[in-house]
Structure formats: structure tokens, C-alpha cells
C-alpha positions as MATLAB code, in Angstrom:
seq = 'XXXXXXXXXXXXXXXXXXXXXXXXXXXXXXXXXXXXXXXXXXXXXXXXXXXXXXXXXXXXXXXXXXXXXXXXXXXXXXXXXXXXXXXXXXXXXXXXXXXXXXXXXXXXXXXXXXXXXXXXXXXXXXXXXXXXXXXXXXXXXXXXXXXXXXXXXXXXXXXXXXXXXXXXXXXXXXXXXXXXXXXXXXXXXXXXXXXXXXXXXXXXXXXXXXXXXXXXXXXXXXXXXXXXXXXXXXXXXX';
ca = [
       8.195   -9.398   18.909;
      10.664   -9.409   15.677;
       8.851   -9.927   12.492;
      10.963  -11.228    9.503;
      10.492   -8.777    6.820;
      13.398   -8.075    5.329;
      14.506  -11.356    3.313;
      11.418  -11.703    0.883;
      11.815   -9.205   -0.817;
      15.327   -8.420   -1.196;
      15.287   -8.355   -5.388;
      12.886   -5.088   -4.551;
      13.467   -1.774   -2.966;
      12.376    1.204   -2.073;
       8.539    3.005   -2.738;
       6.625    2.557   -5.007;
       7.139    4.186   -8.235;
       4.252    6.577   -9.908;
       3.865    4.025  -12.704;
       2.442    1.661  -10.218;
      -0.080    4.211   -8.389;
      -2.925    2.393   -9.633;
      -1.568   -0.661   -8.105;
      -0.837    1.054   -4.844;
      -4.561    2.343   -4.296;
      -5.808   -1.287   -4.950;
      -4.056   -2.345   -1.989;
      -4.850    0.186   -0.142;
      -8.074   -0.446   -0.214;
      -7.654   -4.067    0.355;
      -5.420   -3.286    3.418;
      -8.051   -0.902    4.722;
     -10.520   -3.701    4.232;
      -8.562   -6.152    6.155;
      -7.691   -3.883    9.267;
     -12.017   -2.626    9.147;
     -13.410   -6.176    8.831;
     -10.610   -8.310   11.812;
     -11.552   -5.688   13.613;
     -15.794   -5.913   12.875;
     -14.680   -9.813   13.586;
     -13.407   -9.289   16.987;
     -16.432   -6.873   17.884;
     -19.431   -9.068   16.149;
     -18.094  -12.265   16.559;
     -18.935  -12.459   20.662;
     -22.188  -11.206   20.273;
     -23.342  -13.523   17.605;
     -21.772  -17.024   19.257;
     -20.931  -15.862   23.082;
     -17.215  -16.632   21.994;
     -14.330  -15.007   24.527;
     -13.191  -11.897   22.786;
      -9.372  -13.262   23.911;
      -9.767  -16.485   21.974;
     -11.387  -14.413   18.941;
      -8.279  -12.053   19.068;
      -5.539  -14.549   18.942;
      -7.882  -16.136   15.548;
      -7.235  -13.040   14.172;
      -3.633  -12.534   14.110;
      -2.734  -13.721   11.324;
      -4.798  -11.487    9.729;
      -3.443   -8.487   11.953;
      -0.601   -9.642   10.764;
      -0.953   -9.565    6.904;
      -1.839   -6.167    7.585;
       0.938   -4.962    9.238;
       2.986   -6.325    6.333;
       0.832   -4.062    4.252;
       0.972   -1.072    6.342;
       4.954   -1.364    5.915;
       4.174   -1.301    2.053;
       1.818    1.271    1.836;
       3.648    3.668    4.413;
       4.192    6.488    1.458;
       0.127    6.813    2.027;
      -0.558    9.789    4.418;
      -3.131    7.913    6.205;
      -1.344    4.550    6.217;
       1.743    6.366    7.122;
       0.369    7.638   10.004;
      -0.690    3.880   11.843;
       3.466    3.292   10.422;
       4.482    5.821   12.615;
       2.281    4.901   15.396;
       3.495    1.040   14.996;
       7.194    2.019   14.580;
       7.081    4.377   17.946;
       5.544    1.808   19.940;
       4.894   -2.182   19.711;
       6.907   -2.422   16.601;
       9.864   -0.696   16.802;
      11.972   -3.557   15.595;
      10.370   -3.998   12.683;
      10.854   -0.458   11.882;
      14.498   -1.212   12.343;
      14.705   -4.265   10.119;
      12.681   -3.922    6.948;
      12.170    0.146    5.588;
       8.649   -1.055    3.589;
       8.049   -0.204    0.114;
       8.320   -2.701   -2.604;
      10.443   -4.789    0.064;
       7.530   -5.978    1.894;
       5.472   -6.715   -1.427;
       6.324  -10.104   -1.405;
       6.004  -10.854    2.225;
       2.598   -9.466    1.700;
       1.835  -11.872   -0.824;
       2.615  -14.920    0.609;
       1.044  -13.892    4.252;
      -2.267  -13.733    2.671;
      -1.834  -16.421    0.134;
      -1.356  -19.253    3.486;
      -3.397  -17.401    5.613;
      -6.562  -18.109    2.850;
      -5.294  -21.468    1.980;
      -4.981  -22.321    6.080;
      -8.572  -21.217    6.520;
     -10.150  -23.121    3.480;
      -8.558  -26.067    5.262;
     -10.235  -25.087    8.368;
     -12.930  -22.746    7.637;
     -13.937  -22.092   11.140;
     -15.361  -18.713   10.041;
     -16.922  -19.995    7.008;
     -18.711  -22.569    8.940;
     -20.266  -20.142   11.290;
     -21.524  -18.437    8.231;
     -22.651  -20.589    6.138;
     -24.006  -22.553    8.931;
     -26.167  -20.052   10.135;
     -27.502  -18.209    7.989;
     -30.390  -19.613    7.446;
     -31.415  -18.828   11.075;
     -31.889  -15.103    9.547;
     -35.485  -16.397    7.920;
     -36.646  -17.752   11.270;
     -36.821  -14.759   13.998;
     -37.538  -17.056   16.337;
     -34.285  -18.835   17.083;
     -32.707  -15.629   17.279;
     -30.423  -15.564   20.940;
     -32.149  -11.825   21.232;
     -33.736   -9.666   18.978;
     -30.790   -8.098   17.634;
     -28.831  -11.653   16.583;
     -30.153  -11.384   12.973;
     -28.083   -7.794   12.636;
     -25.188   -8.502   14.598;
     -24.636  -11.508   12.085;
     -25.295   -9.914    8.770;
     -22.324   -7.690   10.010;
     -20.331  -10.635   11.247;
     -21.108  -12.524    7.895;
     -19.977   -9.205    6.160;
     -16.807   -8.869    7.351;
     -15.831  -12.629    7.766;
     -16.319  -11.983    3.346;
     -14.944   -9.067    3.101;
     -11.405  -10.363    4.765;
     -11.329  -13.256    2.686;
     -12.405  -10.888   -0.909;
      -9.629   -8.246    0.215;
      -6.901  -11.353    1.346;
      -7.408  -12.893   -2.370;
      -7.430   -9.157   -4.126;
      -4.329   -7.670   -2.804;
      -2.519  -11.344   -3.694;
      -3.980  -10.872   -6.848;
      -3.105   -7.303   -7.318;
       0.372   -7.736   -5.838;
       1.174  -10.007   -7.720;
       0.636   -7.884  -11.084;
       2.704   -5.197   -9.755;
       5.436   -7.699   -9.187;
       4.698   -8.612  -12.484;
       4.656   -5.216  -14.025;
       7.900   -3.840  -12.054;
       9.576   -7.555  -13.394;
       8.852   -7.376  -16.616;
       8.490   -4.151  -17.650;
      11.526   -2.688  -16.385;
       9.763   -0.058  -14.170;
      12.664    1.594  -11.679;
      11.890    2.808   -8.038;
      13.546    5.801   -7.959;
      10.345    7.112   -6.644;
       9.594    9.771   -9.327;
      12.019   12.640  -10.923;
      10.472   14.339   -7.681;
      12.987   12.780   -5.666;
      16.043   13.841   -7.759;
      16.459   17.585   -6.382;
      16.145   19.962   -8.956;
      12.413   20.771  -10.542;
      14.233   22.376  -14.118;
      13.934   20.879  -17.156;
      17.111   19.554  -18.652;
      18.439   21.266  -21.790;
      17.666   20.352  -24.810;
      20.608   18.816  -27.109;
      21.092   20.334  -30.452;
      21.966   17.697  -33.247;
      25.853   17.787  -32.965;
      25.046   17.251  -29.191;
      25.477   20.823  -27.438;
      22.617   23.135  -26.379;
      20.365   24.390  -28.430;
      21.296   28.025  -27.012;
      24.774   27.882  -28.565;
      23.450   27.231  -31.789;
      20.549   29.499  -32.320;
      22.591   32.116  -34.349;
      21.669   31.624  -38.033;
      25.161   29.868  -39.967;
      25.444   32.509  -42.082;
      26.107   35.784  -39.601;
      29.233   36.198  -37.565;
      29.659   35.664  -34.248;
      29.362   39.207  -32.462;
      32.101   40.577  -31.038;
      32.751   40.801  -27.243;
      31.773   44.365  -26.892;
      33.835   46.554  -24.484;
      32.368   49.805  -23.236;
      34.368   53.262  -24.247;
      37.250   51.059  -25.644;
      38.239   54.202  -27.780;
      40.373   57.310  -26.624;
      39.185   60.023  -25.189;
      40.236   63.896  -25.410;
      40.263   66.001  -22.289;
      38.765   69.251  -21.997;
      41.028   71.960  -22.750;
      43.944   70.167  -24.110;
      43.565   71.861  -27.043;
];
């Protein structure tokens, strides 16, 4: 399977920058949040409503998918980069191919979460089963088995948590779109990146270096000094 990353976000390349770190742990977390609660889904879901695990996986691809998106944008992160490098050696080696993550995949990001959340406020399937059923927690005795009240306080938490992390990381994507827009910000990926770790030298105020013009103005230049430039006198010439 091909995903179409690449076009999106075309007007942005390359990692993220150190003036957006704060950005990039806010979707981390939200991308961690995703992957930890579709997968709490998939595992609580059955138990709660005797759904097939199949049918509950395929519901969940879109959010598997959003995440993928932001495992391509967060795959600078050592621990993100790791499940890139699993992904890119195995199921999605195309992808790998076509899109190289970073600040490309920001916007793809974006807009995978943004109709994902609007799709399932049009059909809120999950929300139903929620909502629906919660009051069933104050009366023990409906309970399927004696462990239904649990299992759905974790299904309830995680059906949440996937729609608060979906709307944060739009929310926080978007302002580093915003900030790397507006203000300029390049994505050279830090000075770090550039080779050399020396500071440049400073410029004196006619615009050389400030080591060619530390003699004070008013002492000459010294003279290139050569050793035993005189003439010598053998022994016993005289």
C-alpha cells in the first residue's frame, strides 16, 4: 500500500528546527496518545460490546493512519524513530521511498486528523457507545460479567483520549505552521548540522579580524625576525 505523502507539504522541508522543539514534544505526545489509545480500542472494545476484533481493526485505520503520518514527522525522535525504521523496513517501505518526513508531512498530519474528527462527529459510533452506556457503571447489575464496569472505563478512556490528542496535535500543528510561516524560522536543522563546532571570527569595525588589529595604532609593526641573520667569525681566522 502507497500512501500519498509527499504533495501536502511541499512549501516545507526537512526536520524540524530547534526553535520549534516545544512544538515537536506536543505532538509527540499527542502521537503517542493516538498509537496507546487505537490500540486500548481494539483490545477493550470486544470485551465491552462482543464486537469482532477484525471489524474493530478496520474502524481504526484511519486513526492508524494519522499516526503513521505523525511517525514520518516525528522520526528525528529516538523512540519514534525507531517504529520509522521498523515501518520503513517492512509494511511501508514505499512510503519511506516517497515522502522523507519532517516538516513535509506536517500538513498531511493536519488534515488526516482534522476529517478523521469531523467524519466521526458525523457518525459518532464510538461516542455513542460511550455516552450511551455509561450510565450502566451505577447499576452493577446489568453488567455482561463482573469485570464490564472496568473494561469500559478503559474503553471510554481511550475512545477520549483519541479524540483530545486528534484535536491537540491539529491544534498544535497548526501553530508551528504558523510560527515557521510567519516568523521566518529556517529548517536547516540547527548550526549542528553545518560541520564545524568553532565559533566564527569576530569582525573588527573596518571588517577584518579582530586578531589583525589588536596591535595598539601607535607601535610599529614588528619586524619579521630571522634567526642569526648577522655574520659570523670562524675560530681561528684570526
Amino acid at each position: 500500500m502507497v500512501i500519498p505523502m509527499g504533495g501536502m507539504g511541499a512549501g516545507m522541508a526537512g526536520p524540524f528546527p530547534p526553535e520549534l522543539d516545544h512544538r515537536f514534544r506536543q505532538l509527540k505526545r499527542c502521537v503517542l496518545a493516538m498509537l496507546l489509545s487505537a490500540l486500548g480500542v481494539i483490545v477493550f472494545m470486544p470485551m465491552c460490546f462482543n464486537a469482532n476484533v477484525f471489524s474493530v481493526i478496520l474502524s481504526s485505520l484511519n486513526i492508524v493512519l494519522n499516526a503513521i503520518f505523525g511517525i514520518w514527522m516525528l522520526q528525528q525522535d529516538p523512540l519514534i524513530g525507531r517504529m520509522y525504521h521498523c515501518l520503513t523496513t517492512t509494511i511501508c517501505q514505499p512510503c519511506g521511498e516517497q515522502c522523507q518526513g519532517g516538516l513535509q508531512c506536517l500538513m498531511p498530519f493536519m488534515f488526516g486528523n482534522g476529517i478523521t474528527v469531523f467524519l466521526n462527529i458525523i457518525q459518532p459510533g464510538d461516542l455513542v457507545n460511550v455516552f450511551g452506556n455509561i450510565g450502566k457503571l451505577f447499576q452493577p447489575m446489568e453488567w455482561k460479567s463482573g469485570l464490564w464496569g472496568f473494561w469500559f472505563v478503559f474503553y471510554a478512556t481511550c475512545v477520549l483520549t483519541i479524540y483530545i490528542s486528534q484535536i491537540s496535535g491539529i491544534v498544535f500543528g497548526y501553530l508551528a505552521y504558523k510560527q515557521v510561516r510567519d516568523a521566518g524560522v529556517t529548517v536547516s536543522g540547527g548550526s549542528w548540522s553545518q560541520g564545524g563546532g568553532g565559533a566564527p571570527a569576530r569582525q573588527g569595525p573596518t571588517g577584518g579580524d579582530d586578531a589583525s588589529q589588536s596591535a595598539p595604532e601607535g607601535r610599529p609593526a614588528q619586524q619579521n625576525f630571522q634567526a642569526f641573520g648577522g655574520q659570523g667569525q670562524r675560530l681561528g681566522s684570526g
